[in-house]
Steps between C-alpha positions, in 0.01 A plus 500: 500500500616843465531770732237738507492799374343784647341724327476850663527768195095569500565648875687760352356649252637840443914560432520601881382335814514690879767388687312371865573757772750213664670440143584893578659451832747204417636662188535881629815723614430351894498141396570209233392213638562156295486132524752242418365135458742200444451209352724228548581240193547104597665492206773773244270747354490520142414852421449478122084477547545862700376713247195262427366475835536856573307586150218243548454439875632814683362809328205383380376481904463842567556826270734626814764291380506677203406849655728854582381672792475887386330814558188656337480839452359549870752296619327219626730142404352275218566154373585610103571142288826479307688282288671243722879434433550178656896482463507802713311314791720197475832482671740200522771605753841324468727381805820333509470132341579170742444606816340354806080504595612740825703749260179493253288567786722827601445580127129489523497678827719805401241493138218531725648769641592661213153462289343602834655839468466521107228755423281439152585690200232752451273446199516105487250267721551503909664095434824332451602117498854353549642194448762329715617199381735395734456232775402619870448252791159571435460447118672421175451855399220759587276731311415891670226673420491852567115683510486810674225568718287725290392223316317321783609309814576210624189310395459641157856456419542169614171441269665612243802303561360212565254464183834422263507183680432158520443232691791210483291195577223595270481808253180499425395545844551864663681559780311516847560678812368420886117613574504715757166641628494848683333461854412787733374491850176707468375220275592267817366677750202621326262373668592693805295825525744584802791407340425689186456837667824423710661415161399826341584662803818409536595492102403908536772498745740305349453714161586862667799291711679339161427789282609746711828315588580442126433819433788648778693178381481652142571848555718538860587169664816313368609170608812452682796499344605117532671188354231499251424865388813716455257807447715584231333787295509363114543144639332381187785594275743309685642137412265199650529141589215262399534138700152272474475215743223210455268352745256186502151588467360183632713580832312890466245340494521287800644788678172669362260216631680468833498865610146523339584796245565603171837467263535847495514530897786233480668657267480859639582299804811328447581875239472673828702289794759419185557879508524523846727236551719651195475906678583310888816303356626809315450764745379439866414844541231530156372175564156587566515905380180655317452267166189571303418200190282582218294217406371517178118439439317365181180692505320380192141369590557156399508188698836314337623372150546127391603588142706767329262526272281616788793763551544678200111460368419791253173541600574512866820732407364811707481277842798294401755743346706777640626595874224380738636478845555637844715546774529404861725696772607189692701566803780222519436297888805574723746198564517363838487253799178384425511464124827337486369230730144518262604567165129456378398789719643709164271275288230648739526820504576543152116328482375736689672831420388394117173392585384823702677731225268294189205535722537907527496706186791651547584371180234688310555804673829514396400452163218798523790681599751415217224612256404823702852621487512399142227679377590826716901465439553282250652147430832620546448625908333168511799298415689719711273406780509111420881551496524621841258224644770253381804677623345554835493155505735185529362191284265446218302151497334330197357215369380304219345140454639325235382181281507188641654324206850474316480726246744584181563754257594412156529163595790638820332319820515773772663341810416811713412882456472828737449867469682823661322799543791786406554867551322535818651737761487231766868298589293162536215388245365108557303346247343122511331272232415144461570227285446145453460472870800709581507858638770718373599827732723770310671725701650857353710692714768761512832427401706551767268566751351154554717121478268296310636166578435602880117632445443182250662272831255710733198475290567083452544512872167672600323232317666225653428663814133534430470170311626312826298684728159479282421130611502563835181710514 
C-alpha cells in the first residue's frame, strides 16, 4: 500500500494564509523556537530516495512546508507559498572516516548543537533535514529533521512526521498509538451536590492562586540561580548537550498501577527527584533553591489518536493543526529526609501539584491574557512576554505518545527516535516519547554548565529508587 497523501491545498485558497497568533510568537525578534526529531536507522541509510520522499510524502501534508512567513502591507505575518528547493533543505554533513560509535556520537552531539543554533534562511520554508550516516551506539546512522515551531507543535509535527511511514510487520496496516481516555473528577464526583459546590468553590480559588503566581512568575520572580539554570541572559545561543536515556514502559506502568496514578505523574516524578538528586550531588548549598518546571499542555478538545491518519486529517485540520497547548508553573518538591527515605512521595506530589493546576483555569486565563496583550500591543510584546515566562524559569517538560509498532522509512527500520525542543532561554529542556513499549527521555542542557553523564546517572537512579520502592505500597 502506499502512503497517504494528504491533501490540504483546498484549505488555502488564496496566495496568502494568516499566520496563527502563536506561529507569530515562535518566529519573532524575542524568540525562534524549533524542534529537532531523530530517527535512528537499524540499518546504513541510503539517501538516494531523499528527494522522492520529500517531493511526494513531505510537502504535499501541509502548504507550511512549502510556505515563507512575511508581512502584508499592515504588517500582520502570512503564510505566502513558494517554489520549494529541496537541495537547499537537504544536508549530508561529513566527519572523519573509521572511527569509533563513542567518537560518532560526540559528532552527533556537537551537530545538534550546531543545527540548534543555525537560524533559517529567510525566504525558504521554516524546515531542514540532515543526514548522518555514520554509526552511533544508538543507530547505524540517523536522520534530523528540523521544523520550526511556527509550523505547529509537537502533535501536528509529529503528524506530519509520522505519515511518511510505515509499519515493518505489515505495510498495509497504519501505524497505531495507545488509547488514552481523558478523565476528570467532576464527572466522578458528580453525583455529589456537596461536592460539586465545594469543587467549584475551591477551583475559583485555585484559578486566582495559579494565575496570579504565573503571572509574578512571568513578569518579576526568577528562579534561583542553580546547577540547572545558569540564568545566563541569551542562554539560547549558547552550545548544548542532548543525552536521551530509555525506560521500560511495562515497569511505568507497574510503577503506575502500584502507586495508583498516571504515567505522566511517574514520569514528572522520577524528572523531578532525578533533578534533585543531580542539584544535591553538585552543590549542597542549591540543592533544594527556587526551581519552577513548565509542563507543557495539549489543549485540543479531543480525547486521543490511534492513527496518524487521525493526526493530520484535512478535514479536522483546524482542531488538529497548529500550536494548541498550555503551560503549567510547577514548583519543583524540595529534597530531603523524608523523600530520600520515600522516593514515591515525588511521584505524589507531582500528582497532585498537576492535578490541582488542570483542575483550575489558570491555563485559560493565561491564554485570555496572551491574546489581550496581543491585540492591545502586538505579537511582538507577546513573545517578549512568553520569553520572560521561560527565563524566569528552570526546566521545560514535554511529551508525546508515539506508535506502538516498528516502523520504517524507505524501507530503513527505525530502531528508536526523539525530539529536542531548541532555542529556548531555559539551561535545561526535558522531552519524553514512547515507542514500541519503550520510553525515551531527551535531555538538552547547557554546555558547560551541566555534566550530562552525571544528570543521565541521577535521572537512571531516581527510577531505580522509585521502581524499588513502588511494590511496597
Amino acid at each position: 500500500m502506499e502512503h497517504q497523501k494528504i491533501n490540504m491545498e483546498s484549505l488555502w485558497s488564496d496566495d496568502e494564509v494568516p499566520v496563527s497568533p502563536t506561529g507569530q510568537y515562535f518566529n519573532s525578534s524575542a524568540l525562534s523556537i524549533s524542534v529537532l526529531s531523530v530517527l535512528e536507522s537499524e540499518i546504513p541509510i541510503d539517501d538516494s530516495p531523499t528527494f522522492v520522499l520529500l517531493n511526494d510524502l513531505f510537502l504535499p501534508i501541509n502548504p507550511r512546508f512549502s510556505s515563507i512567513m512575511v508581512k502584508d502591507n499592515n504588517g500582520v505575518k502570512q503564510w505566502k507559498k513558494v517554489d520549494v528547493k529541496l537541495q537547499d533543505h537537504v544536508n549530508v554533513p561529513t566527519f572523519p572516516e573509521g572511527k569509533s560509535p563513542e567518537f560518532y556520537d560526540a559528532c552527533l552531539n556537537d551537530y545538534l548543537s550546531k543545527i540548534a543554533l543555525d537560524l533559517f534562511p529567510p525566504g525558504r520554508p521554516l524546515w531542514n533535514i540532515h543526514i548522518i550516516k555514520y554509526p552511533t551506539s544508538n543507530a547505524a546512522g540517523s536522520l534530523i529533521f528540523k521544523l520550526h515551531h511556527a509550523l505547529g507543535d509537537g502533535f501536528s509535527l509529529m503528524g506530519a512526521l509520522l505519515s511518511c511511514l510505515k509499519r515493518c510487520d505489515n505495510p498495509a496496516l497504519p501505524l497505531t498509538f495507545p488509547n488514552f481516555q481523558m478523565k476528570t473528577d467532576l464527572n466522578e464526583e458528580k453525583g455529589s451536590v456537596c461536592k460539586s459546590l465545594t469543587n467549584a468553590f475551591s477551583t475559583v480559588v485555585n484559578s486566582a492562586s495559579d494565575f496570579g503566581w504565573s503571572l509574578l512568575k512571568s513578569s518579576f520572580l526568577q528562579d534561583d540561580q542553580t546547577p540547572i539554570r545558569s540564568g545566563v541572559e541569551g542562554v539560547e545561543l549558547l552550545p548544548m548537550n542532548v543525552i536521551t536515556m530509555s525506560f521500560s514502559l511495562d515497569q511505568i506502568k507497574e510503577i503506575k498501577v502500584n502507586l495508583g496514578v498516571t504515567i505522566n505523574d511517574v514520569l514528572t516524578g522520577v524528572i523531578f527527584l532525578g533533578t534533585r538528586l543531580y542539584m544535591d550531588a553538585t552543590s549542597k548549598e542549591s540543592k533544594n533553591g527556587v526551581s519552577t518546571a513548565l509542563v507543557l499542555l495539549n489543549t485540543r478538545n479531543i480525547g486521543g489518536y490511534t492513527s496518524v491518519a487521525e493526526m493530520v486529517d484535512a478535514s479536522a485540520v483546524e482542531k488538529q493543526w497548529g500550536n494548541q497547548f498550555g503551560f503549567l508553573h510547577v514548583s519543583v518538591p524540595e529534597l530531603n529526609g523524608k523523600e530520600c527515605s520515600n522516593p514515591n512521595q515525588f511521584v505524589y506530589n507531582a500528582q497532585k501539584i498537576i492535578r490541582k493546576k488542570r483542575d483550575s483555569a489558570a491555563v485559560f486565563l493565561t491564554g485570555k491574557l496572551l491574546e489581550t496583550v496581543r491585540r492591545f500591543r502586538g505579537p511582538e510584546a507577546t513573545a517578549q512576554y512568553i520569553r520572560s515566562t521561560l527565563k524566569n524559569s528552570s526546566m521545560t517538560i514535554s511529551n508525546m505518545i508515539g506508535p506502538l509498532e516498528r516502523m520504517s522509512l524507505a524501507n530503513h527500520p527505525i530502531k528508536g527516535f526523539y525530539f529536542m525542543v531548541v532555542g529556548v532561554p531555559q539551561s535545561l529542556t526535558i522531552t519524553m516519547v514512547s515507542y514500541m513499549k519503550v520510553v525515551r527521555i531527551a535531555v538538552g542542557m547547557e554546555k558547560g554548565l551541566m555534566d550530562p553523564q552525571k544528570y543521565k546517572s541521577c535521572i537512571e537512579s531516581a527510577f531505580d529508587m522509585i521502581y524499588k520502592a513502588a511494590p511496597s505500597i
